[in-house]
Short mmCIF file of C-alpha atoms in Angstrom, two decimals:
data_model
loop_
_atom_site.label_atom_id
_atom_site.label_comp_id
_atom_site.label_asym_id
_atom_site.label_seq_id
_atom_site.Cartn_x
_atom_site.Cartn_y
_atom_site.Cartn_z
CA MET A 42 28.08 52.13 17.15
CA ASN A 43 28.00 55.07 14.79
CA LEU A 44 26.57 55.23 11.29
CA PHE A 45 29.93 54.46 9.63
CA GLN A 46 30.39 51.33 11.72
CA PHE A 47 26.79 50.26 10.98
CA LEU A 48 27.34 50.72 7.25
CA SER A 49 30.60 48.81 7.50
CA VAL A 50 28.79 45.87 9.09
CA LEU A 51 26.10 45.91 6.39
CA ARG A 52 28.73 46.06 3.68
CA ALA A 53 30.59 43.14 5.15
CA ARG A 54 27.43 41.04 5.56
CA ARG A 55 25.57 42.22 2.50
CA THR A 56 25.18 38.66 1.24
CA MET A 57 23.28 37.51 4.31
CA VAL A 58 21.14 40.69 4.26
CA PHE A 59 20.12 40.07 0.62
CA ILE A 60 19.41 36.41 1.32
CA VAL A 61 17.18 37.19 4.33
CA PHE A 62 15.40 40.01 2.50
CA LEU A 63 14.72 37.96 -0.63
CA SER A 64 13.69 34.92 1.44
CA THR A 65 11.12 36.97 3.32
CA ILE A 66 9.64 38.35 0.11
CA ALA A 67 9.61 34.85 -1.42
CA LEU A 68 7.79 33.44 1.61
CA ALA A 69 5.27 36.28 1.50
CA LEU A 70 4.73 35.72 -2.21
CA ALA A 71 4.24 32.00 -1.64
CA TRP A 72 1.75 32.72 1.14
CA VAL A 73 -0.16 35.11 -1.08
CA MET A 74 -0.29 32.57 -3.90
CA LEU A 75 -1.15 29.55 -1.74
CA ARG A 76 -3.32 31.00 1.02
CA PRO A 77 -7.03 30.00 1.08
CA LYS A 78 -9.25 32.86 0.00
CA TYR A 79 -12.06 33.91 2.32
CA TYR A 80 -14.66 36.51 1.39
CA THR A 81 -16.55 38.65 3.90
CA ALA A 82 -19.92 40.26 3.11
CA HIS A 83 -21.51 42.95 5.27
CA ALA A 84 -25.20 43.67 5.93
CA PRO A 85 -25.72 46.77 8.12
CA ILE A 86 -28.84 46.99 10.31
CA LEU A 87 -30.23 50.19 11.88
CA VAL A 88 -31.74 49.95 15.37
CA ASP A 89 -33.84 53.09 15.83
CA MET A 90 -34.24 53.53 19.59
CA ARG A 91 -36.05 56.86 19.17
CA ALA A 92 -39.03 55.31 17.40
CA ASN A 93 -42.06 55.31 19.70
CA ASP A 94 -44.35 52.31 19.63
CA PRO A 95 -47.93 53.61 19.15
CA LEU A 96 -49.26 50.46 20.85
CA ALA A 97 -47.03 50.71 23.91
CA GLN A 98 -48.50 51.11 27.37
CA PRO A 99 -48.47 54.53 29.09
CA ASN A 100 -46.02 53.18 31.69
CA TYR A 101 -43.69 51.92 28.98
CA GLN A 102 -40.09 52.21 30.17
CA SER A 103 -37.50 54.00 28.08
CA ILE A 104 -34.79 51.99 26.32
CA VAL A 105 -31.28 51.89 27.77
CA PRO A 106 -29.01 52.24 24.68
CA GLN A 107 -26.05 50.10 25.78
CA ALA A 108 -28.10 47.23 27.18
CA TYR A 109 -30.51 47.34 24.26
CA MET A 110 -27.79 47.22 21.62
CA ALA A 111 -26.02 44.37 23.47
CA THR A 112 -29.31 42.47 23.60
CA GLN A 113 -29.90 42.92 19.88
CA MET A 114 -26.41 41.65 19.03
CA ASP A 115 -26.97 38.60 21.23
CA ILE A 116 -30.20 37.97 19.35
CA VAL A 117 -28.34 38.06 16.03
CA ARG A 118 -25.82 35.52 17.37
CA SER A 119 -28.52 33.29 18.86
CA ASN A 120 -29.27 29.75 17.70
CA ARG A 121 -32.83 30.75 16.90
CA VAL A 122 -31.66 33.17 14.21
CA ALA A 123 -29.15 30.63 12.89
CA GLU A 124 -31.85 27.96 12.67
CA ARG A 125 -34.07 30.39 10.78
CA VAL A 126 -31.17 30.94 8.33
CA VAL A 127 -30.86 27.16 7.89
CA GLU A 128 -34.58 26.98 7.11
CA THR A 129 -34.44 29.95 4.74
CA LEU A 130 -31.47 28.63 2.75
CA GLU A 131 -32.80 25.02 2.94
CA LEU A 132 -29.37 23.78 3.94
CA GLU A 133 -30.81 20.56 5.40
CA LYS A 134 -31.74 19.51 1.87
CA ASP A 135 -28.22 20.15 0.56
CA PRO A 136 -26.35 16.84 0.02
CA GLN A 137 -22.99 18.50 0.66
CA SER A 138 -24.18 19.73 4.06
CA THR A 139 -25.41 16.28 4.95
CA GLU A 140 -22.13 14.72 3.84
CA ALA A 141 -20.08 17.21 5.84
CA TRP A 142 -22.24 16.55 8.90
CA GLN A 143 -21.72 12.80 8.55
CA LYS A 144 -17.95 13.25 8.17
CA SER A 145 -17.89 15.28 11.37
CA GLY A 146 -19.35 12.33 13.26
CA GLY A 147 -23.06 13.06 12.91
CA SER A 148 -23.48 14.00 16.57
CA GLY A 149 -26.68 15.86 17.38
CA SER A 150 -29.22 16.96 14.83
CA LEU A 151 -28.27 18.18 11.37
CA LYS A 152 -30.03 21.48 11.93
CA ALA A 153 -28.12 22.19 15.15
CA TRP A 154 -24.81 21.28 13.49
CA LEU A 155 -25.52 23.55 10.54
CA SER A 156 -26.51 26.37 12.89
CA SER A 157 -23.28 26.03 14.83
CA ASP A 158 -21.29 25.96 11.60
CA LEU A 159 -22.97 29.14 10.37
CA LEU A 160 -22.35 30.92 13.67
CA SER A 161 -18.64 30.13 13.41
CA GLY A 162 -18.38 32.38 10.34
CA LEU A 163 -20.64 35.12 11.71
CA GLU A 164 -19.32 38.36 13.17
CA VAL A 165 -21.60 40.96 14.75
CA LYS A 166 -20.20 44.34 15.75
CA PRO A 167 -21.79 47.68 16.56
CA ALA A 168 -20.72 50.71 14.59
CA ARG A 169 -18.80 53.25 16.62
CA GLU A 170 -21.02 55.82 18.37
CA SER A 171 -24.12 54.91 16.34
CA ASN A 172 -27.14 52.61 16.42
CA ILE A 173 -25.99 50.47 13.50
CA ILE A 174 -25.18 46.78 13.83
CA ASN A 175 -22.85 45.35 11.20
CA ILE A 176 -23.64 41.72 10.37
CA SER A 177 -20.62 40.16 8.62
CA TYR A 178 -20.24 36.64 7.31
CA THR A 179 -17.03 35.06 6.04
CA SER A 180 -17.01 32.16 3.56
CA ARG A 181 -14.78 30.56 0.93
CA SER A 182 -17.23 31.78 -1.70
CA ALA A 183 -18.12 35.42 -2.28
CA ALA A 184 -21.65 34.48 -3.37
CA ASP A 185 -22.18 32.31 -0.28
CA ALA A 186 -20.88 35.07 1.99
CA ALA A 187 -23.36 37.60 0.57
CA LYS A 188 -26.22 35.09 0.57
CA VAL A 189 -25.68 34.03 4.18
CA ALA A 190 -25.19 37.63 5.39
CA ASN A 191 -28.48 38.66 3.79
CA ALA A 192 -30.14 35.57 5.24
CA PHE A 193 -28.89 36.48 8.73
CA SER A 194 -30.13 40.06 8.43
CA GLN A 195 -33.56 38.92 7.23
CA ALA A 196 -33.75 36.21 9.89
CA TYR A 197 -32.87 38.78 12.54
CA LEU A 198 -35.68 41.06 11.32
CA ASP A 199 -38.13 38.14 11.36
CA ILE A 200 -37.07 36.96 14.82
CA ALA A 201 -37.23 40.53 16.20
CA LEU A 202 -40.77 40.81 14.86
CA ASP A 203 -41.65 37.40 16.33
CA ILE A 204 -40.23 38.43 19.71
CA LYS A 205 -42.45 41.50 19.60
CA THR A 206 -45.63 39.77 18.41
CA ASP A 207 -45.44 36.30 20.04
CA PRO A 208 -46.26 37.55 23.57
CA ALA A 209 -49.07 39.65 22.11
CA LYS A 210 -50.50 36.58 20.36
CA LYS A 211 -50.43 34.58 23.60
CA TYR A 212 -51.93 37.49 25.53
CA SER A 213 -54.58 37.88 22.85
CA THR A 214 -55.77 34.30 23.39
CA TRP A 215 -55.74 34.78 27.16
CA PHE A 216 -57.59 38.09 26.88
CA ASP A 217 -60.24 36.45 24.68
CA ASP A 218 -61.00 34.00 27.49
CA GLN A 219 -61.03 36.82 30.04
CA LEU A 220 -63.30 38.85 27.78
CA LYS A 221 -65.82 36.03 27.64
CA PHE A 222 -65.72 35.72 31.42
CA ALA A 223 -66.13 39.49 31.86
CA ARG A 224 -69.06 39.52 29.40
CA THR A 225 -70.73 36.71 31.35
CA ARG A 226 -70.31 38.63 34.62
CA LEU A 227 -71.71 41.78 32.99
CA GLU A 228 -74.74 39.91 31.68
CA GLN A 229 -75.33 38.33 35.09
CA ALA A 230 -75.11 41.70 36.86
CA GLN A 231 -77.46 43.30 34.33
CA GLY A 232 -79.92 40.41 34.65
CA ALA A 233 -79.86 40.58 38.45
CA LEU A 234 -80.56 44.33 38.39
CA THR A 235 -83.40 43.98 35.89
CA ALA A 236 -84.99 41.09 37.81
CA TYR A 237 -84.79 43.05 41.07
CA GLN A 238 -86.42 46.10 39.47
CA GLN A 239 -89.22 43.97 38.06
CA ARG A 240 -89.77 42.21 41.39
CA THR A 241 -89.78 45.32 43.58
CA GLY A 242 -91.03 47.91 41.12
CA VAL A 243 -88.18 50.22 42.13
CA ILE A 244 -86.70 51.65 38.96
CA SER A 245 -84.41 54.24 40.46
CA ALA A 246 -83.43 55.66 43.82
CA ASP A 247 -85.34 58.89 43.06
CA GLY A 248 -88.64 57.21 44.07
CA VAL A 249 -87.44 57.07 47.66
CA ASP A 250 -87.24 60.86 47.79
CA MET A 251 -90.81 61.15 46.50
CA GLU A 252 -92.07 58.71 49.14
CA SER A 253 -90.21 60.63 51.86
CA GLN A 254 -91.81 63.85 50.65
CA ARG A 255 -95.25 62.23 50.78
CA LEU A 256 -94.50 61.00 54.34
CA ASN A 257 -93.62 64.54 55.35
CA GLU A 258 -96.85 65.85 53.87
CA LEU A 259 -98.95 63.23 55.70
CA SER A 260 -97.12 63.98 58.95
CA SER A 261 -97.87 67.66 58.51
CA GLN A 262 -101.56 66.95 57.87
CA LEU A 263 -101.69 64.65 60.90
CA THR A 264 -100.17 67.33 63.10
CA LEU A 265 -102.68 69.89 61.82
CA VAL A 266 -105.63 67.55 62.40
CA GLN A 267 -104.39 66.68 65.88
CA GLY A 268 -104.20 70.38 66.73
CA GLN A 269 -107.72 70.98 65.46
CA LEU A 270 -108.95 67.91 67.32
CA THR A 271 -107.49 69.20 70.58
CA ASP A 272 -109.30 72.53 70.14
CA VAL A 273 -112.60 70.76 69.39
CA ALA A 274 -112.13 68.50 72.41
CA ASN A 275 -111.65 71.53 74.65
CA LYS A 276 -114.81 73.12 73.27
CA ARG A 277 -116.67 69.88 73.71
CA ALA A 278 -115.66 69.68 77.35
CA ALA A 279 -116.91 73.23 78.05
CA SER A 280 -120.62 74.24 78.35
CA ALA A 281 -122.43 74.88 75.13
CA GLY A 282 -123.17 78.47 76.00
CA SER A 283 -119.61 79.41 76.84
CA ILE A 284 -117.99 78.34 73.65
CA SER A 285 -116.99 80.92 71.12
CA GLU A 286 -119.36 79.68 68.44
CA ALA A 287 -122.36 80.23 70.71
CA MET A 288 -121.13 83.53 72.03
CA ASN A 289 -120.37 84.82 68.55
CA SER A 290 -123.58 83.54 66.94
CA PRO A 291 -125.83 86.50 65.87
CA LEU A 292 -128.99 84.44 66.27
CA ILE A 293 -128.19 83.38 69.81
CA ASN A 294 -127.21 86.92 70.74
CA THR A 295 -130.48 88.19 69.24
CA LEU A 296 -132.44 85.56 71.12
CA LYS A 297 -130.66 86.48 74.34
CA SER A 298 -131.47 90.15 73.78
CA SER A 299 -135.10 89.32 72.99
CA ILE A 300 -135.35 87.13 76.08
CA ALA A 301 -133.88 89.88 78.24
CA ALA A 302 -136.29 92.42 76.76
CA GLN A 303 -139.23 90.06 77.19
CA GLU A 304 -138.30 89.39 80.80
CA ALA A 305 -138.16 93.14 81.38
CA LYS A 306 -141.62 93.55 79.89
CA ILE A 307 -142.99 90.75 82.06
CA GLN A 308 -141.38 92.31 85.12
CA GLU A 309 -142.90 95.65 84.30
CA ALA A 310 -146.34 94.18 83.52
CA SER A 311 -146.37 92.04 86.67
CA ALA A 312 -146.72 95.20 88.72
CA ASN A 313 -150.17 95.91 87.21
CA LEU A 314 -151.27 92.50 85.97
CA GLY A 315 -151.59 89.20 87.67
CA SER A 316 -149.99 86.00 86.65
CA ARG A 317 -153.21 84.69 85.19
CA HIS A 318 -153.87 87.70 83.14
CA PRO A 319 -154.13 86.74 79.48
CA GLN A 320 -151.48 89.30 78.51
CA MET A 321 -149.12 87.93 81.13
CA ILE A 322 -149.77 84.40 79.98
CA ARG A 323 -149.11 85.42 76.37
CA MET A 324 -145.93 87.21 77.29
CA GLN A 325 -144.83 84.27 79.38
CA ASP A 326 -145.50 81.89 76.50
CA GLU A 327 -143.45 84.10 74.17
CA LEU A 328 -140.58 84.10 76.69
CA ASN A 329 -140.71 80.33 77.01
CA ALA A 330 -140.74 79.99 73.25
CA MET A 331 -137.64 82.24 73.05
CA LYS A 332 -135.82 80.26 75.72
CA SER A 333 -136.76 77.01 74.02
CA ARG A 334 -135.39 78.28 70.74
CA LEU A 335 -132.22 79.52 72.48
CA GLY A 336 -131.73 76.12 74.03
CA SER A 337 -132.33 74.48 70.70
CA GLU A 338 -129.79 76.72 69.00
CA THR A 339 -127.25 76.17 71.76
CA SER A 340 -127.81 72.42 71.63
CA SER A 341 -127.33 72.40 67.84
CA ILE A 342 -123.97 74.13 68.24
CA GLY A 343 -122.89 71.51 70.78
CA THR A 344 -124.05 68.78 68.45
CA ALA A 345 -122.03 70.35 65.63
CA ILE A 346 -118.95 70.48 67.86
CA ASP A 347 -119.42 66.85 68.84
CA THR A 348 -119.81 65.90 65.21
CA ALA A 349 -116.67 67.85 64.34
CA TYR A 350 -114.86 66.02 67.13
CA GLN A 351 -115.93 62.63 65.79
CA VAL A 352 -114.94 63.60 62.27
CA GLY A 353 -111.56 64.87 63.56
CA ARG A 354 -110.95 61.62 65.41
CA ALA A 355 -111.75 59.62 62.30
CA ARG A 356 -109.50 61.85 60.23
CA GLU A 357 -106.75 61.48 62.83
CA ARG A 358 -107.00 57.70 62.75
CA GLU A 359 -106.97 57.74 58.95
CA LEU A 360 -103.97 60.01 58.76
CA GLN A 361 -102.15 58.04 61.46
CA ALA A 362 -102.69 54.82 59.52
CA ALA A 363 -101.55 56.57 56.34
CA VAL A 364 -98.42 57.91 58.08
CA ASN A 365 -97.60 54.50 59.51
CA GLY A 366 -98.11 52.85 56.14
CA GLN A 367 -96.07 55.50 54.37
CA ARG A 368 -93.30 55.21 56.96
CA ALA A 369 -93.17 51.45 56.39
CA ARG A 370 -93.15 52.09 52.63
CA VAL A 371 -90.28 54.56 52.98
CA MET A 372 -88.29 52.08 55.07
CA GLN A 373 -88.98 49.38 52.50
CA PHE A 374 -87.92 51.74 49.73
CA ASN A 375 -84.71 52.49 51.65
CA ARG A 376 -83.92 48.80 51.79
CA HIS A 377 -84.74 48.48 48.12
CA ARG A 378 -82.59 51.51 47.36
CA ASP A 379 -79.60 50.02 49.21
CA GLU A 380 -79.96 46.72 47.41
CA LEU A 381 -80.47 48.57 44.13
CA ASN A 382 -77.29 50.59 44.73
CA VAL A 383 -75.36 47.40 45.48
CA LEU A 384 -76.61 45.81 42.26
CA ARG A 385 -75.77 48.94 40.30
CA ARG A 386 -72.28 49.07 41.77
CA ASP A 387 -71.83 45.44 40.78
CA LEU A 388 -73.05 46.32 37.29
CA ASP A 389 -70.71 49.32 37.07
CA ALA A 390 -67.76 47.22 38.25
CA ALA A 391 -68.59 44.49 35.74
CA GLN A 392 -68.98 47.12 32.99
CA LYS A 393 -65.65 48.74 33.86
CA ALA A 394 -63.89 45.38 33.99
CA TYR A 395 -65.39 44.42 30.65
CA GLU A 396 -64.27 47.68 29.05
CA GLN A 397 -60.73 47.34 30.41
CA VAL A 398 -60.40 43.74 29.27
CA SER A 399 -61.91 44.63 25.90
CA GLU A 400 -59.44 47.48 25.47
CA ARG A 401 -56.45 45.30 26.39
CA ALA A 402 -57.73 42.51 24.15
CA SER A 403 -58.02 44.91 21.21
CA GLN A 404 -54.54 46.27 21.89
CA SER A 405 -53.07 42.76 22.08
CA LYS A 406 -54.71 41.84 18.78
CA LEU A 407 -53.28 44.95 17.14
CA GLN A 408 -49.83 44.16 18.51
CA ALA A 409 -50.14 40.58 17.30
CA LEU A 410 -50.99 41.82 13.79
CA THR A 411 -48.24 44.44 13.57
CA THR A 412 -45.60 44.05 10.89
CA GLN A 413 -43.34 46.96 11.88
CA THR A 414 -40.40 47.12 14.28
CA ASN A 415 -37.78 49.69 15.13
CA ILE A 416 -35.19 47.68 13.16
CA GLN A 417 -34.45 48.40 9.50
CA ARG A 418 -32.06 46.99 6.95
CA LEU A 419 -29.79 49.75 5.67
CA ALA A 420 -28.27 47.85 2.76
CA THR A 421 -28.19 44.45 1.16
CA ALA A 422 -24.96 42.53 1.33
CA VAL A 423 -23.23 42.27 -2.06
CA GLU A 424 -20.58 39.82 -3.24
CA PRO A 425 -17.16 41.10 -2.16
CA LEU A 426 -14.70 41.62 -5.00
CA GLU A 427 -11.57 41.11 -2.93
CA PRO A 428 -10.87 38.28 -0.50
CA LYS A 429 -10.48 38.93 3.16
CA GLY A 430 -7.02 39.97 4.30
CA PRO A 431 -4.31 42.14 2.76
CA THR A 432 -3.93 42.44 -1.01
CA THR A 433 -0.86 41.18 -2.91
CA LYS A 434 0.72 44.63 -3.06
CA VAL A 435 0.11 45.26 0.62
CA ALA A 436 1.41 41.80 1.54
CA LEU A 437 4.55 42.20 -0.52
CA GLY A 438 5.08 45.72 0.85
CA LEU A 439 4.77 44.48 4.40
CA ALA A 440 7.03 41.52 3.59
CA ALA A 441 9.66 43.87 2.14
CA PHE A 442 9.54 46.10 5.18
CA CYS A 443 9.62 43.19 7.62
CA GLY A 444 12.35 41.43 5.57
CA LEU A 445 14.50 44.54 5.64
CA LEU A 446 14.08 44.86 9.38
CA LEU A 447 14.78 41.17 9.85
CA ALA A 448 17.90 41.34 7.62
CA LEU A 449 19.28 44.35 9.44
CA ALA A 450 18.57 42.77 12.80
CA GLY A 451 20.21 39.51 11.66
CA ALA A 452 23.29 41.33 10.42
CA LEU A 453 23.68 43.20 13.67
CA LEU A 454 23.16 40.01 15.67
CA MET A 455 25.77 38.12 13.68
CA GLU A 456 28.20 40.99 14.08
CA LEU A 457 27.67 41.10 17.84
CA LEU A 458 28.23 37.34 18.09
CA ASN A 459 31.42 37.52 15.98
CA ARG A 460 32.89 41.00 16.44
CA ARG A 461 35.56 42.11 13.93
CA VAL A 462 37.59 45.26 13.31
CA ARG A 463 36.21 46.89 10.20
CA SER A 464 37.07 50.56 10.76
CA VAL A 465 39.32 52.92 12.70
CA ASP A 466 36.59 53.34 15.27
CA ASP A 467 36.43 49.60 15.81
CA LEU A 468 40.19 49.49 16.37
CA SER A 469 40.07 52.43 18.76
CA MET A 470 37.26 50.76 20.73
CA ALA A 471 39.10 47.43 20.78
CA THR A 472 42.54 48.74 21.92
CA ASN A 473 41.50 51.85 23.82
CA LEU A 474 44.60 53.54 22.25
CA PRO A 475 44.78 56.69 20.17
CA ILE A 476 45.12 56.30 16.38
CA LEU A 477 48.15 58.17 15.06
CA ALA A 478 47.83 57.45 11.34
CA THR A 479 45.84 55.37 8.90
CA VAL A 480 46.85 53.47 5.78
CA PRO A 481 44.42 53.53 2.91
CA ALA A 482 42.69 50.30 2.18
CA HIS A 483 44.57 48.04 -0.24
CA ASN A 484 43.06 47.47 -3.62
CA GLY A 485 44.91 44.81 -5.60
CA ARG A 486 43.89 45.86 -9.08
CA GLU A 487 44.65 49.51 -8.54
CA SER A 488 48.09 48.61 -7.07
CA LEU A 489 49.02 46.46 -10.09
CA ALA A 490 47.99 49.22 -12.44
CA LEU A 491 50.11 51.75 -10.64
CA LEU A 492 53.19 49.46 -10.69
CA ALA A 493 52.81 48.80 -14.39
CA HIS A 494 52.80 52.46 -15.29
CA ALA A 495 55.40 53.58 -12.72
CA PRO A 496 58.74 55.21 -14.09
CA SER A 497 62.11 53.40 -13.66
CA ARG A 498 64.15 54.28 -10.66
CA PRO A 499 67.59 56.09 -11.24
CA ALA A 500 70.87 54.35 -10.13
CA LEU A 501 72.19 55.43 -6.91
CA ALA A 502 76.00 56.51 -6.93
CA TYR A 503 78.19 56.64 -3.95
CA ARG A 504 79.79 59.86 -3.38
CA GLY A 505 82.61 60.00 -1.03
CA SER A 506 83.80 62.90 0.94
CA LEU A 507 85.77 65.65 -0.72
CA ALA A 508 87.91 65.89 2.21
#
């Protein structure tokens, strides 16, 4: 079908086309005039996922954008937020709400029914390629739409803050109990250490080193005394005249020289004098006196050595007892030091546990008292000026376009169901024969006008043949 055929069909069925077109516009106009008006208010919310929580733990995991945004939208659509909106707007006290609930059958609680009714008009969508959540609410009243949208945005902010602070509040109470327990353990460990120090007199582990040093000094003195005592014992066992003290004594050496000289004089005098000669007797008495003094001096040296031996033995026994006592004291101090170290480790562990619990308790209290989140309200919902849906001009424009398409389609359908010859092309297609000539279309009025103004025809005469 070419354009001329199409126009021929429209011309032939122009009445139906106008009827369908005008009917469509009339229906669209009636729908625009009679349709219920719904108003939609929007309250955008910004979710800042780049904001770092100053109270977060060091091992705080980073936020996954898609999952986080989906979670936040689910929170907005949750019954908890809707119930907070019911409480904020005090819908339970509204008689109309109560009446509507009773007409619906009154099943369940009024608050749950109101929450479900509010959620039916709520729409939550994320903005494209951004961290903005659009909270939209649709209602028959523009004022109600704006009021409920703002209530949902505020309830979402409150619930998000509660979700952040409620665990911290519970942890804060639990940490307070743990802090008391840790403080009690710390006090017990400190008391046990103090009581042990008072009982044993061991203040620090440094005293053990001092006692060990004193033990080493006593051991050194004992070794020295034992060496000296061995030397004295050897001298004591030898003859008094052969010891070094006697051999090195100037007096004894002088006496020995005098005795030797006196014996030489007596030997020389004995050749001329008899043994009873007074000079010999005198010389003999002097020699005896010298020998007696030499023996006395030698005996005194032996006595001194024996005395030194006895003193050395006493000193050895004293030092040995001191070494044994000091060794027992060092061993006791070692035991005290080990127990002291155990008590100090217990005290350090209790102190560390107390500090950790105190730090976590302080952090939980700060988190419980925080009033900031990473969610902000970008704008307050305002009363929409136009109802939801297309405007009158847009509706009528769409109706005109759709009516025209519907009219054209209807005309073509009717033509296909009842095909007629309306042009030369239609005749050619119907007969499959070539068209030799065409007669212009008859117009009755034009034909009558032409006949009225046509000239009279001349009379025809018969002319015969001249032959």
